[in-house]
Amino acid sequence: MVSFGVSAEKEKALAEKMTALGIRAADLEERFVRSQGKGGQNVNKTSTAVYLKHLPTGIEVKCQQERSQVLNRFLARRILVDKIERLVLGKRSAEQQRVEKIRRQKRKRSKRAKEKMLQAKHLQSTRKAQRSWRPDNE
């Protein structure tokens, strides 16, 4: 396997995950394309973005998180492995769970739920007001 410029433990963990899922290097189509965005001259002149395609499943990944092509190769493989693992094991990804949580938080409340929430807030404010000690005007 190619050295990706990361720690040996990370490379080993990736290799083990790939073998466990049955992903071979021969099954991957890898291309290098120019990145976009931040990074200056390095990004504009060199092909640092990595495009990976897993031929058996047809899953495609493009990674341009880092300015280094070598690191992007590692990260692209890691993302691809996670996607294939979700496909194989049927797991809901942490990212998907995070998006769903935000969607639930932003969802408009029903009229009844809103009234119930406002009633609870009013009750709390009256309790709080009763807590404060006020000297009587004597």
CSV table of N, CA, C and O in Angstrom, one decimal:
chain,number,residue,atom,x,y,z
A,1,MET,N,0.8,-1.2,0.0
A,1,MET,CA,0.0,0.0,0.0
A,1,MET,C,0.9,1.2,0.0
A,1,MET,O,2.0,1.2,0.5
A,2,VAL,N,0.4,2.3,-0.5
A,2,VAL,CA,1.1,3.6,-0.6
A,2,VAL,C,1.2,4.3,0.7
A,2,VAL,O,0.2,4.2,1.5
A,3,SER,N,2.3,5.0,0.9
A,3,SER,CA,2.4,5.8,2.2
A,3,SER,C,1.7,7.1,1.9
A,3,SER,O,1.9,7.8,1.0
A,4,PHE,N,0.8,7.5,2.9
A,4,PHE,CA,0.0,8.6,2.8
A,4,PHE,C,0.4,9.8,3.6
A,4,PHE,O,-0.3,10.8,3.7
A,5,GLY,N,1.6,9.7,4.2
A,5,GLY,CA,2.0,10.9,5.0
A,5,GLY,C,1.3,11.0,6.3
A,5,GLY,O,1.3,12.1,6.9
A,6,VAL,N,0.6,10.0,6.8
A,6,VAL,CA,0.0,10.0,8.1
A,6,VAL,C,0.6,9.0,9.0
A,6,VAL,O,1.5,8.2,8.5
A,7,SER,N,0.2,8.9,10.2
A,7,SER,CA,0.9,7.9,11.1
A,7,SER,C,0.6,6.5,10.6
A,7,SER,O,-0.4,6.2,10.0
A,8,ALA,N,1.5,5.6,11.0
A,8,ALA,CA,1.5,4.2,10.6
A,8,ALA,C,0.2,3.6,11.2
A,8,ALA,O,-0.4,2.7,10.5
A,9,GLU,N,-0.2,4.0,12.4
A,9,GLU,CA,-1.5,3.4,12.9
A,9,GLU,C,-2.7,3.7,12.1
A,9,GLU,O,-3.5,2.9,11.9
A,10,LYS,N,-2.7,5.0,11.6
A,10,LYS,CA,-3.9,5.4,10.7
A,10,LYS,C,-3.9,4.6,9.4
A,10,LYS,O,-4.9,4.2,9.0
A,11,GLU,N,-2.7,4.5,8.8
A,11,GLU,CA,-2.6,3.7,7.6
A,11,GLU,C,-3.0,2.3,7.8
A,11,GLU,O,-3.7,1.7,7.0
A,12,LYS,N,-2.5,1.7,8.9
A,12,LYS,CA,-2.8,0.3,9.2
A,12,LYS,C,-4.3,0.1,9.4
A,12,LYS,O,-4.9,-0.9,8.9
A,13,ALA,N,-4.9,1.0,10.2
A,13,ALA,CA,-6.4,0.9,10.4
A,13,ALA,C,-7.2,1.0,9.1
A,13,ALA,O,-8.1,0.3,8.9
A,14,LEU,N,-6.7,1.9,8.2
A,14,LEU,CA,-7.4,2.0,6.9
A,14,LEU,C,-7.3,0.7,6.1
A,14,LEU,O,-8.2,0.2,5.6
A,15,ALA,N,-6.1,0.2,6.1
A,15,ALA,CA,-5.8,-1.0,5.3
A,15,ALA,C,-6.6,-2.2,5.9
A,15,ALA,O,-7.2,-3.0,5.1
A,16,GLU,N,-6.7,-2.3,7.2
A,16,GLU,CA,-7.5,-3.4,7.8
A,16,GLU,C,-9.0,-3.2,7.5
A,16,GLU,O,-9.7,-4.2,7.2
A,17,LYS,N,-9.5,-2.0,7.5
A,17,LYS,CA,-10.9,-1.7,7.2
A,17,LYS,C,-11.2,-2.1,5.8
A,17,LYS,O,-12.2,-2.7,5.5
A,18,MET,N,-10.3,-1.7,4.9
A,18,MET,CA,-10.4,-2.0,3.5
A,18,MET,C,-10.5,-3.5,3.2
A,18,MET,O,-11.3,-4.0,2.5
A,19,THR,N,-9.6,-4.3,3.9
A,19,THR,CA,-9.6,-5.7,3.7
A,19,THR,C,-10.8,-6.4,4.3
A,19,THR,O,-11.3,-7.3,3.8
A,20,ALA,N,-11.3,-5.8,5.4
A,20,ALA,CA,-12.5,-6.4,6.1
A,20,ALA,C,-13.7,-6.2,5.2
A,20,ALA,O,-14.6,-7.1,5.2
A,21,LEU,N,-13.7,-5.1,4.5
A,21,LEU,CA,-14.9,-4.9,3.6
A,21,LEU,C,-14.7,-5.4,2.2
A,21,LEU,O,-15.6,-5.3,1.4
A,22,GLY,N,-13.5,-6.0,2.0
A,22,GLY,CA,-13.2,-6.6,0.7
A,22,GLY,C,-13.0,-5.6,-0.4
A,22,GLY,O,-13.2,-5.8,-1.6
A,23,ILE,N,-12.4,-4.4,-0.1
A,23,ILE,CA,-12.0,-3.4,-1.0
A,23,ILE,C,-10.6,-3.6,-1.4
A,23,ILE,O,-9.7,-3.6,-0.6
A,24,ARG,N,-10.4,-3.8,-2.7
A,24,ARG,CA,-9.0,-4.0,-3.2
A,24,ARG,C,-8.6,-2.8,-4.0
A,24,ARG,O,-9.4,-2.0,-4.5
A,25,ALA,N,-7.3,-2.5,-4.0
A,25,ALA,CA,-6.8,-1.4,-4.7
A,25,ALA,C,-7.1,-1.4,-6.2
A,25,ALA,O,-7.3,-0.4,-6.8
A,26,ALA,N,-7.2,-2.6,-6.7
A,26,ALA,CA,-7.5,-2.8,-8.1
A,26,ALA,C,-8.9,-2.4,-8.4
A,26,ALA,O,-9.2,-2.1,-9.6
A,27,ASP,N,-9.8,-2.4,-7.4
A,27,ASP,CA,-11.2,-2.0,-7.6
A,27,ASP,C,-11.4,-0.5,-7.6
A,27,ASP,O,-12.5,0.0,-7.9
A,28,LEU,N,-10.3,0.3,-7.3
A,28,LEU,CA,-10.5,1.7,-7.2
A,28,LEU,C,-9.9,2.4,-8.5
A,28,LEU,O,-8.9,2.1,-9.0
A,29,GLU,N,-10.7,3.3,-9.0
A,29,GLU,CA,-10.3,4.2,-10.1
A,29,GLU,C,-9.9,5.5,-9.5
A,29,GLU,O,-10.8,6.1,-8.8
A,30,GLU,N,-8.7,5.9,-9.6
A,30,GLU,CA,-8.2,7.2,-9.0
A,30,GLU,C,-7.8,8.2,-10.0
A,30,GLU,O,-7.0,7.9,-10.9
A,31,ARG,N,-8.3,9.4,-9.9
A,31,ARG,CA,-7.9,10.5,-10.7
A,31,ARG,C,-7.5,11.7,-9.9
A,31,ARG,O,-8.1,11.9,-8.8
A,32,PHE,N,-6.7,12.6,-10.4
A,32,PHE,CA,-6.3,13.8,-9.7
A,32,PHE,C,-6.8,15.0,-10.6
A,32,PHE,O,-6.5,15.0,-11.8
A,33,VAL,N,-7.5,15.9,-9.9
A,33,VAL,CA,-8.0,17.0,-10.6
A,33,VAL,C,-7.6,18.3,-9.8
A,33,VAL,O,-7.2,18.2,-8.7
A,34,ARG,N,-7.8,19.4,-10.5
A,34,ARG,CA,-7.4,20.7,-9.8
A,34,ARG,C,-8.5,21.0,-8.7
A,34,ARG,O,-9.7,20.8,-8.9
A,35,SER,N,-8.0,21.5,-7.6
A,35,SER,CA,-8.9,21.9,-6.5
A,35,SER,C,-9.5,23.3,-6.8
A,35,SER,O,-9.0,23.9,-7.8
A,36,GLN,N,-10.4,23.7,-6.0
A,36,GLN,CA,-11.0,25.0,-6.1
A,36,GLN,C,-10.9,25.6,-4.7
A,36,GLN,O,-10.9,24.9,-3.7
A,37,GLY,N,-11.0,26.9,-4.6
A,37,GLY,CA,-11.1,27.6,-3.3
A,37,GLY,C,-9.7,28.0,-2.8
A,37,GLY,O,-8.8,28.3,-3.5
A,38,LYS,N,-9.6,28.0,-1.4
A,38,LYS,CA,-8.5,28.5,-0.7
A,38,LYS,C,-7.2,27.6,-1.0
A,38,LYS,O,-7.4,26.4,-1.3
A,39,GLY,N,-6.1,28.1,-0.9
A,39,GLY,CA,-4.9,27.4,-1.0
A,39,GLY,C,-3.9,28.1,-1.9
A,39,GLY,O,-2.7,27.7,-2.0
A,40,GLY,N,-4.3,29.1,-2.6
A,40,GLY,CA,-3.4,30.0,-3.4
A,40,GLY,C,-2.8,29.3,-4.5
A,40,GLY,O,-3.4,28.4,-5.2
A,41,GLN,N,-1.5,29.6,-4.8
A,41,GLN,CA,-0.8,29.1,-6.0
A,41,GLN,C,-0.7,27.6,-6.0
A,41,GLN,O,-0.9,27.0,-7.1
A,42,ASN,N,-0.5,27.0,-4.9
A,42,ASN,CA,-0.4,25.5,-4.8
A,42,ASN,C,-1.7,24.9,-5.4
A,42,ASN,O,-1.6,23.9,-6.2
A,43,VAL,N,-2.8,25.3,-5.0
A,43,VAL,CA,-4.1,24.8,-5.4
A,43,VAL,C,-4.3,25.1,-6.9
A,43,VAL,O,-4.8,24.2,-7.6
A,44,ASN,N,-4.0,26.2,-7.3
A,44,ASN,CA,-4.3,26.6,-8.7
A,44,ASN,C,-3.4,26.0,-9.7
A,44,ASN,O,-3.8,25.8,-10.9
A,45,LYS,N,-2.2,25.6,-9.3
A,45,LYS,CA,-1.3,25.1,-10.3
A,45,LYS,C,-1.1,23.5,-10.3
A,45,LYS,O,-0.7,22.9,-11.2
A,46,THR,N,-1.5,22.9,-9.2
A,46,THR,CA,-1.3,21.5,-9.1
A,46,THR,C,-2.6,20.8,-8.9
A,46,THR,O,-3.6,21.3,-8.4
A,47,SER,N,-2.7,19.5,-9.3
A,47,SER,CA,-3.9,18.7,-9.1
A,47,SER,C,-3.9,18.0,-7.8
A,47,SER,O,-3.4,16.9,-7.7
A,48,THR,N,-4.4,18.8,-6.8
A,48,THR,CA,-4.3,18.2,-5.4
A,48,THR,C,-5.6,17.5,-5.0
A,48,THR,O,-5.7,16.7,-4.1
A,49,ALA,N,-6.7,17.8,-5.7
A,49,ALA,CA,-8.0,17.1,-5.4
A,49,ALA,C,-7.9,15.7,-5.9
A,49,ALA,O,-7.4,15.4,-7.0
A,50,VAL,N,-8.5,14.8,-5.2
A,50,VAL,CA,-8.5,13.4,-5.5
A,50,VAL,C,-9.9,12.9,-5.8
A,50,VAL,O,-10.8,13.1,-5.0
A,51,TYR,N,-10.1,12.2,-6.9
A,51,TYR,CA,-11.4,11.6,-7.3
A,51,TYR,C,-11.2,10.1,-7.2
A,51,TYR,O,-10.3,9.6,-7.9
A,52,LEU,N,-12.0,9.4,-6.4
A,52,LEU,CA,-12.0,8.0,-6.3
A,52,LEU,C,-13.3,7.4,-6.7
A,52,LEU,O,-14.4,7.9,-6.3
A,53,LYS,N,-13.3,6.3,-7.4
A,53,LYS,CA,-14.5,5.6,-7.8
A,53,LYS,C,-14.3,4.1,-7.5
A,53,LYS,O,-13.3,3.5,-7.9
A,54,HIS,N,-15.2,3.5,-6.7
A,54,HIS,CA,-15.1,2.1,-6.4
A,54,HIS,C,-16.0,1.4,-7.5
A,54,HIS,O,-17.2,1.5,-7.6
A,55,LEU,N,-15.3,0.7,-8.4
A,55,LEU,CA,-15.9,0.1,-9.5
A,55,LEU,C,-17.0,-0.9,-9.3
A,55,LEU,O,-18.1,-0.8,-9.9
A,56,PRO,N,-16.9,-1.8,-8.3
A,56,PRO,CA,-18.0,-2.8,-8.1
A,56,PRO,C,-19.3,-2.1,-7.6
A,56,PRO,O,-20.4,-2.5,-8.0
A,57,THR,N,-19.2,-1.1,-6.7
A,57,THR,CA,-20.4,-0.5,-6.2
A,57,THR,C,-20.8,0.8,-6.9
A,57,THR,O,-21.9,1.3,-6.9
A,58,GLY,N,-19.8,1.4,-7.6
A,58,GLY,CA,-20.1,2.7,-8.3
A,58,GLY,C,-20.1,3.9,-7.4
A,58,GLY,O,-20.5,5.0,-7.9
A,59,ILE,N,-19.6,3.8,-6.2
A,59,ILE,CA,-19.6,4.9,-5.3
A,59,ILE,C,-18.4,5.8,-5.7
A,59,ILE,O,-17.3,5.3,-5.9
A,60,GLU,N,-18.7,7.1,-5.7
A,60,GLU,CA,-17.7,8.1,-6.1
A,60,GLU,C,-17.4,9.0,-5.0
A,60,GLU,O,-18.3,9.4,-4.3
A,61,VAL,N,-16.2,9.4,-4.8
A,61,VAL,CA,-15.8,10.4,-3.8
A,61,VAL,C,-14.8,11.4,-4.4
A,61,VAL,O,-13.9,11.0,-5.1
A,62,LYS,N,-15.0,12.6,-4.0
A,62,LYS,CA,-14.0,13.7,-4.4
A,62,LYS,C,-13.5,14.3,-3.1
A,62,LYS,O,-14.4,14.8,-2.3
A,63,CYS,N,-12.2,14.4,-2.9
A,63,CYS,CA,-11.7,15.0,-1.7
A,63,CYS,C,-10.7,16.1,-2.0
A,63,CYS,O,-9.8,15.9,-2.8
A,64,GLN,N,-10.9,17.3,-1.5
A,64,GLN,CA,-10.0,18.4,-1.6
A,64,GLN,C,-9.9,19.2,-0.3
A,64,GLN,O,-9.8,20.4,-0.3
A,65,GLN,N,-9.9,18.5,0.8
A,65,GLN,CA,-9.9,19.1,2.1
A,65,GLN,C,-8.5,19.7,2.4
A,65,GLN,O,-8.4,20.8,3.0
A,66,GLU,N,-7.4,19.1,2.0
A,66,GLU,CA,-6.1,19.5,2.3
A,66,GLU,C,-5.4,20.1,1.1
A,66,GLU,O,-5.8,19.8,-0.1
A,67,ARG,N,-4.3,20.8,1.3
A,67,ARG,CA,-3.5,21.3,0.1
A,67,ARG,C,-2.6,20.2,-0.4
A,67,ARG,O,-2.1,20.4,-1.5
A,68,SER,N,-2.4,19.1,0.3
A,68,SER,CA,-1.5,18.1,-0.2
A,68,SER,C,-2.3,17.0,-0.8
A,68,SER,O,-3.3,16.5,-0.3
A,69,GLN,N,-1.8,16.5,-2.0
A,69,GLN,CA,-2.4,15.5,-2.8
A,69,GLN,C,-2.4,14.1,-2.0
A,69,GLN,O,-3.3,13.4,-2.0
A,70,VAL,N,-1.2,13.9,-1.3
A,70,VAL,CA,-1.0,12.7,-0.6
A,70,VAL,C,-2.1,12.6,0.6
A,70,VAL,O,-2.7,11.5,0.7
A,71,LEU,N,-2.3,13.6,1.3
A,71,LEU,CA,-3.2,13.6,2.4
A,71,LEU,C,-4.7,13.4,1.8
A,71,LEU,O,-5.5,12.7,2.4
A,72,ASN,N,-4.9,14.1,0.7
A,72,ASN,CA,-6.3,14.0,0.1
A,72,ASN,C,-6.5,12.6,-0.4
A,72,ASN,O,-7.6,12.1,-0.3
A,73,ARG,N,-5.5,11.9,-0.8
A,73,ARG,CA,-5.6,10.5,-1.2
A,73,ARG,C,-6.1,9.6,0.0
A,73,ARG,O,-6.9,8.8,-0.1
A,74,PHE,N,-5.4,9.8,1.1
A,74,PHE,CA,-5.8,9.1,2.3
A,74,PHE,C,-7.2,9.4,2.8
A,74,PHE,O,-8.0,8.5,3.0
A,75,LEU,N,-7.5,10.7,2.8
A,75,LEU,CA,-8.9,11.1,3.3
A,75,LEU,C,-9.9,10.6,2.3
A,75,LEU,O,-11.0,10.2,2.8
A,76,ALA,N,-9.7,10.6,1.0
A,76,ALA,CA,-10.7,10.1,0.0
A,76,ALA,C,-10.9,8.6,0.3
A,76,ALA,O,-12.1,8.2,0.2
A,77,ARG,N,-9.9,7.9,0.5
A,77,ARG,CA,-10.0,6.5,0.8
A,77,ARG,C,-10.8,6.2,2.1
A,77,ARG,O,-11.7,5.3,2.1
A,78,ARG,N,-10.6,7.0,3.1
A,78,ARG,CA,-11.3,6.9,4.3
A,78,ARG,C,-12.8,7.2,4.1
A,78,ARG,O,-13.6,6.5,4.7
A,79,ILE,N,-13.1,8.3,3.4
A,79,ILE,CA,-14.5,8.6,3.1
A,79,ILE,C,-15.2,7.5,2.3
A,79,ILE,O,-16.3,7.1,2.6
A,80,LEU,N,-14.4,7.0,1.3
A,80,LEU,CA,-15.0,5.9,0.5
A,80,LEU,C,-15.3,4.6,1.4
A,80,LEU,O,-16.3,4.0,1.2
A,81,VAL,N,-14.4,4.3,2.2
A,81,VAL,CA,-14.5,3.1,3.1
A,81,VAL,C,-15.8,3.3,4.0
A,81,VAL,O,-16.6,2.4,4.2
A,82,ASP,N,-15.9,4.6,4.6
A,82,ASP,CA,-17.1,4.8,5.4
A,82,ASP,C,-18.4,4.7,4.6
A,82,ASP,O,-19.4,4.1,5.1
A,83,LYS,N,-18.4,5.2,3.4
A,83,LYS,CA,-19.6,5.1,2.6
A,83,LYS,C,-19.9,3.6,2.3
A,83,LYS,O,-21.1,3.2,2.3
A,84,ILE,N,-18.9,2.8,1.9
A,84,ILE,CA,-19.2,1.4,1.6
A,84,ILE,C,-19.6,0.7,2.9
A,84,ILE,O,-20.5,-0.2,2.8
A,85,GLU,N,-19.0,1.0,4.0
A,85,GLU,CA,-19.4,0.4,5.2
A,85,GLU,C,-20.9,0.7,5.6
A,85,GLU,O,-21.6,-0.2,6.0
A,86,ARG,N,-21.3,1.9,5.4
A,86,ARG,CA,-22.7,2.3,5.6
A,86,ARG,C,-23.6,1.5,4.6
A,86,ARG,O,-24.7,1.0,5.0
A,87,LEU,N,-23.1,1.3,3.4
A,87,LEU,CA,-23.9,0.6,2.4
A,87,LEU,C,-24.0,-0.9,2.8
A,87,LEU,O,-25.1,-1.5,2.8
A,88,VAL,N,-22.9,-1.4,3.2
A,88,VAL,CA,-22.9,-2.9,3.6
A,88,VAL,C,-23.6,-3.1,4.9
A,88,VAL,O,-24.4,-4.0,5.0
A,89,LEU,N,-23.3,-2.3,5.9
A,89,LEU,CA,-23.9,-2.6,7.2
A,89,LEU,C,-25.2,-1.9,7.5
A,89,LEU,O,-25.9,-2.2,8.5
A,90,GLY,N,-25.6,-1.0,6.6
A,90,GLY,CA,-26.9,-0.3,6.7
A,90,GLY,C,-26.9,0.7,7.9
A,90,GLY,O,-27.9,0.9,8.5
A,91,LYS,N,-25.7,1.2,8.3
A,91,LYS,CA,-25.7,2.1,9.4
A,91,LYS,C,-26.1,3.5,9.0
A,91,LYS,O,-25.9,3.9,7.8
A,92,ARG,N,-26.7,4.2,9.9
A,92,ARG,CA,-26.9,5.6,9.6
A,92,ARG,C,-25.7,6.4,10.1
A,92,ARG,O,-25.2,6.2,11.2
A,93,SER,N,-25.2,7.2,9.2
A,93,SER,CA,-23.9,7.9,9.5
A,93,SER,C,-24.1,8.9,10.6
A,93,SER,O,-25.2,9.4,10.8
A,94,ALA,N,-23.1,9.3,11.2
A,94,ALA,CA,-23.1,10.4,12.2
A,94,ALA,C,-23.5,11.7,11.6
A,94,ALA,O,-24.3,12.5,12.2
A,95,GLU,N,-23.1,11.9,10.4
A,95,GLU,CA,-23.4,13.1,9.6
A,95,GLU,C,-24.9,13.2,9.3
A,95,GLU,O,-25.5,14.2,9.5
A,96,GLN,N,-25.5,12.0,9.0
A,96,GLN,CA,-26.9,12.0,8.7
A,96,GLN,C,-27.7,12.2,9.9
A,96,GLN,O,-28.7,12.9,9.9
A,97,GLN,N,-27.2,11.7,11.1
A,97,GLN,CA,-27.9,11.9,12.3
A,97,GLN,C,-27.9,13.3,12.7
A,97,GLN,O,-28.8,13.9,13.2
A,98,ARG,N,-26.7,14.0,12.5
A,98,ARG,CA,-26.6,15.4,12.8
A,98,ARG,C,-27.5,16.2,12.0
A,98,ARG,O,-28.2,17.1,12.5
A,99,VAL,N,-27.6,15.9,10.7
A,99,VAL,CA,-28.5,16.7,9.8
A,99,VAL,C,-30.0,16.5,10.3
A,99,VAL,O,-30.7,17.5,10.3
A,100,GLU,N,-30.3,15.3,10.6
A,100,GLU,CA,-31.7,15.0,11.1
A,100,GLU,C,-32.0,15.8,12.4
A,100,GLU,O,-33.1,16.3,12.5
A,101,LYS,N,-31.0,15.8,13.3
A,101,LYS,CA,-31.3,16.5,14.5
A,101,LYS,C,-31.5,18.0,14.3
A,101,LYS,O,-32.4,18.6,14.9
A,102,ILE,N,-30.7,18.6,13.4
A,102,ILE,CA,-30.9,20.0,13.1
A,102,ILE,C,-32.2,20.3,12.4
A,102,ILE,O,-32.9,21.2,12.8
A,103,ARG,N,-32.6,19.3,11.6
A,103,ARG,CA,-33.9,19.5,10.9
A,103,ARG,C,-35.1,19.4,11.9
A,103,ARG,O,-36.0,20.2,11.8
A,104,ARG,N,-34.9,18.5,12.9
A,104,ARG,CA,-36.0,18.5,14.0
A,104,ARG,C,-36.0,19.7,14.8
A,104,ARG,O,-37.1,20.2,15.2
A,105,GLN,N,-34.8,20.3,15.1
A,105,GLN,CA,-34.8,21.5,15.9
A,105,GLN,C,-35.4,22.7,15.1
A,105,GLN,O,-36.0,23.5,15.8
A,106,LYS,N,-35.2,22.8,13.8
A,106,LYS,CA,-35.7,23.9,13.1
A,106,LYS,C,-37.1,23.7,12.6
A,106,LYS,O,-37.7,24.7,12.2
A,107,ARG,N,-37.7,22.5,12.8
A,107,ARG,CA,-39.0,22.3,12.3
A,107,ARG,C,-40.0,23.2,13.1
A,107,ARG,O,-39.9,23.4,14.3
A,108,LYS,N,-41.0,23.7,12.4
A,108,LYS,CA,-42.0,24.6,13.0
A,108,LYS,C,-42.8,23.8,14.0
A,108,LYS,O,-43.3,22.7,13.7
A,109,ARG,N,-43.0,24.3,15.2
A,109,ARG,CA,-43.9,23.6,16.1
A,109,ARG,C,-45.3,23.7,15.8
A,109,ARG,O,-45.8,24.7,15.2
A,110,SER,N,-46.1,22.7,16.2
A,110,SER,CA,-47.5,22.8,16.0
A,110,SER,C,-48.1,23.8,17.0
A,110,SER,O,-47.5,24.2,17.9
A,111,LYS,N,-49.3,24.2,16.7
A,111,LYS,CA,-50.0,25.3,17.5
A,111,LYS,C,-50.1,24.8,18.9
A,111,LYS,O,-49.8,25.5,19.9
A,112,ARG,N,-50.5,23.6,19.1
A,112,ARG,CA,-50.7,23.0,20.4
A,112,ARG,C,-49.3,22.9,21.2
A,112,ARG,O,-49.3,23.3,22.4
A,113,ALA,N,-48.3,22.5,20.5
A,113,ALA,CA,-47.0,22.4,21.1
A,113,ALA,C,-46.5,23.8,21.5
A,113,ALA,O,-45.9,23.9,22.6
A,114,LYS,N,-46.7,24.7,20.7
A,114,LYS,CA,-46.3,26.1,21.0
A,114,LYS,C,-47.0,26.7,22.2
A,114,LYS,O,-46.4,27.3,23.1
A,115,GLU,N,-48.3,26.4,22.2
A,115,GLU,CA,-49.1,26.9,23.4
A,115,GLU,C,-48.6,26.3,24.7
A,115,GLU,O,-48.5,26.9,25.7
A,116,LYS,N,-48.3,24.9,24.6
A,116,LYS,CA,-47.9,24.2,25.8
A,116,LYS,C,-46.5,24.7,26.2
A,116,LYS,O,-46.3,24.9,27.4
A,117,MET,N,-45.6,25.0,25.3
A,117,MET,CA,-44.3,25.5,25.6
A,117,MET,C,-44.4,26.9,26.2
A,117,MET,O,-43.7,27.2,27.2
A,118,LEU,N,-45.3,27.8,25.7
A,118,LEU,CA,-45.4,29.1,26.2
A,118,LEU,C,-46.0,29.1,27.6
A,118,LEU,O,-45.7,29.9,28.5
A,119,GLN,N,-47.0,28.2,27.8
A,119,GLN,CA,-47.6,28.0,29.1
A,119,GLN,C,-46.6,27.6,30.2
A,119,GLN,O,-46.5,28.1,31.3
A,120,ALA,N,-45.7,26.7,29.8
A,120,ALA,CA,-44.6,26.2,30.7
A,120,ALA,C,-43.7,27.4,31.0
A,120,ALA,O,-43.2,27.5,32.2
A,121,LYS,N,-43.4,28.2,30.0
A,121,LYS,CA,-42.5,29.3,30.2
A,121,LYS,C,-43.1,30.4,31.2
A,121,LYS,O,-42.5,30.9,32.1
A,122,HIS,N,-44.4,30.6,31.0
A,122,HIS,CA,-45.2,31.5,31.9
A,122,HIS,C,-45.2,31.0,33.3
A,122,HIS,O,-45.0,31.8,34.3
A,123,LEU,N,-45.4,29.7,33.5
A,123,LEU,CA,-45.4,29.1,34.8
A,123,LEU,C,-44.1,29.3,35.5
A,123,LEU,O,-44.0,29.6,36.7
A,124,GLN,N,-43.0,29.1,34.7
A,124,GLN,CA,-41.7,29.2,35.3
A,124,GLN,C,-41.4,30.6,35.7
A,124,GLN,O,-40.8,30.9,36.7
A,125,SER,N,-41.8,31.6,34.8
A,125,SER,CA,-41.6,33.0,35.2
A,125,SER,C,-42.3,33.4,36.4
A,125,SER,O,-41.8,34.2,37.2
A,126,THR,N,-43.6,32.9,36.6
A,126,THR,CA,-44.3,33.2,37.8
A,126,THR,C,-43.6,32.6,39.1
A,126,THR,O,-43.5,33.3,40.1
A,127,ARG,N,-43.1,31.4,38.9
A,127,ARG,CA,-42.4,30.8,40.1
A,127,ARG,C,-41.1,31.6,40.4
A,127,ARG,O,-40.8,31.8,41.6
A,128,LYS,N,-40.4,32.1,39.4
A,128,LYS,CA,-39.2,32.8,39.6
A,128,LYS,C,-39.6,34.2,40.3
A,128,LYS,O,-38.8,34.6,41.1
A,129,ALA,N,-40.7,34.8,39.8
A,129,ALA,CA,-41.1,36.1,40.4
A,129,ALA,C,-41.4,35.9,41.9
A,129,ALA,O,-41.1,36.8,42.7
A,130,GLN,N,-42.0,34.8,42.2
A,130,GLN,CA,-42.4,34.5,43.6
A,130,GLN,C,-41.2,34.3,44.5
A,130,GLN,O,-41.2,34.5,45.7
A,131,ARG,N,-40.1,33.8,43.9
A,131,ARG,CA,-38.9,33.5,44.7
A,131,ARG,C,-38.2,34.7,45.2
A,131,ARG,O,-37.6,34.7,46.3
A,132,SER,N,-38.3,35.8,44.5
A,132,SER,CA,-37.5,37.0,44.9
A,132,SER,C,-38.2,37.6,46.2
A,132,SER,O,-39.4,37.7,46.3
A,133,TRP,N,-37.4,38.1,47.1
A,133,TRP,CA,-37.9,38.6,48.3
A,133,TRP,C,-38.0,40.1,48.1
A,133,TRP,O,-37.1,40.8,47.7
A,134,ARG,N,-39.2,40.6,48.4
A,134,ARG,CA,-39.4,42.1,48.3
A,134,ARG,C,-39.9,42.6,49.7
A,134,ARG,O,-40.8,42.1,50.3
A,135,PRO,N,-39.1,43.6,50.1
A,135,PRO,CA,-39.5,44.2,51.4
A,135,PRO,C,-40.8,45.0,51.2
A,135,PRO,O,-41.0,45.6,50.2
A,136,ASP,N,-41.7,44.8,52.2
A,136,ASP,CA,-43.0,45.6,52.2
A,136,ASP,C,-42.7,47.0,52.5
A,136,ASP,O,-41.8,47.4,53.2
A,137,ASN,N,-43.6,47.8,51.9
A,137,ASN,CA,-43.5,49.3,52.2
A,137,ASN,C,-44.1,49.6,53.6
A,137,ASN,O,-45.3,49.6,53.7
A,138,GLU,N,-43.3,49.7,54.5
A,138,GLU,CA,-43.8,49.9,55.9
A,138,GLU,C,-43.7,51.3,56.3
A,138,GLU,O,-42.9,52.1,55.9
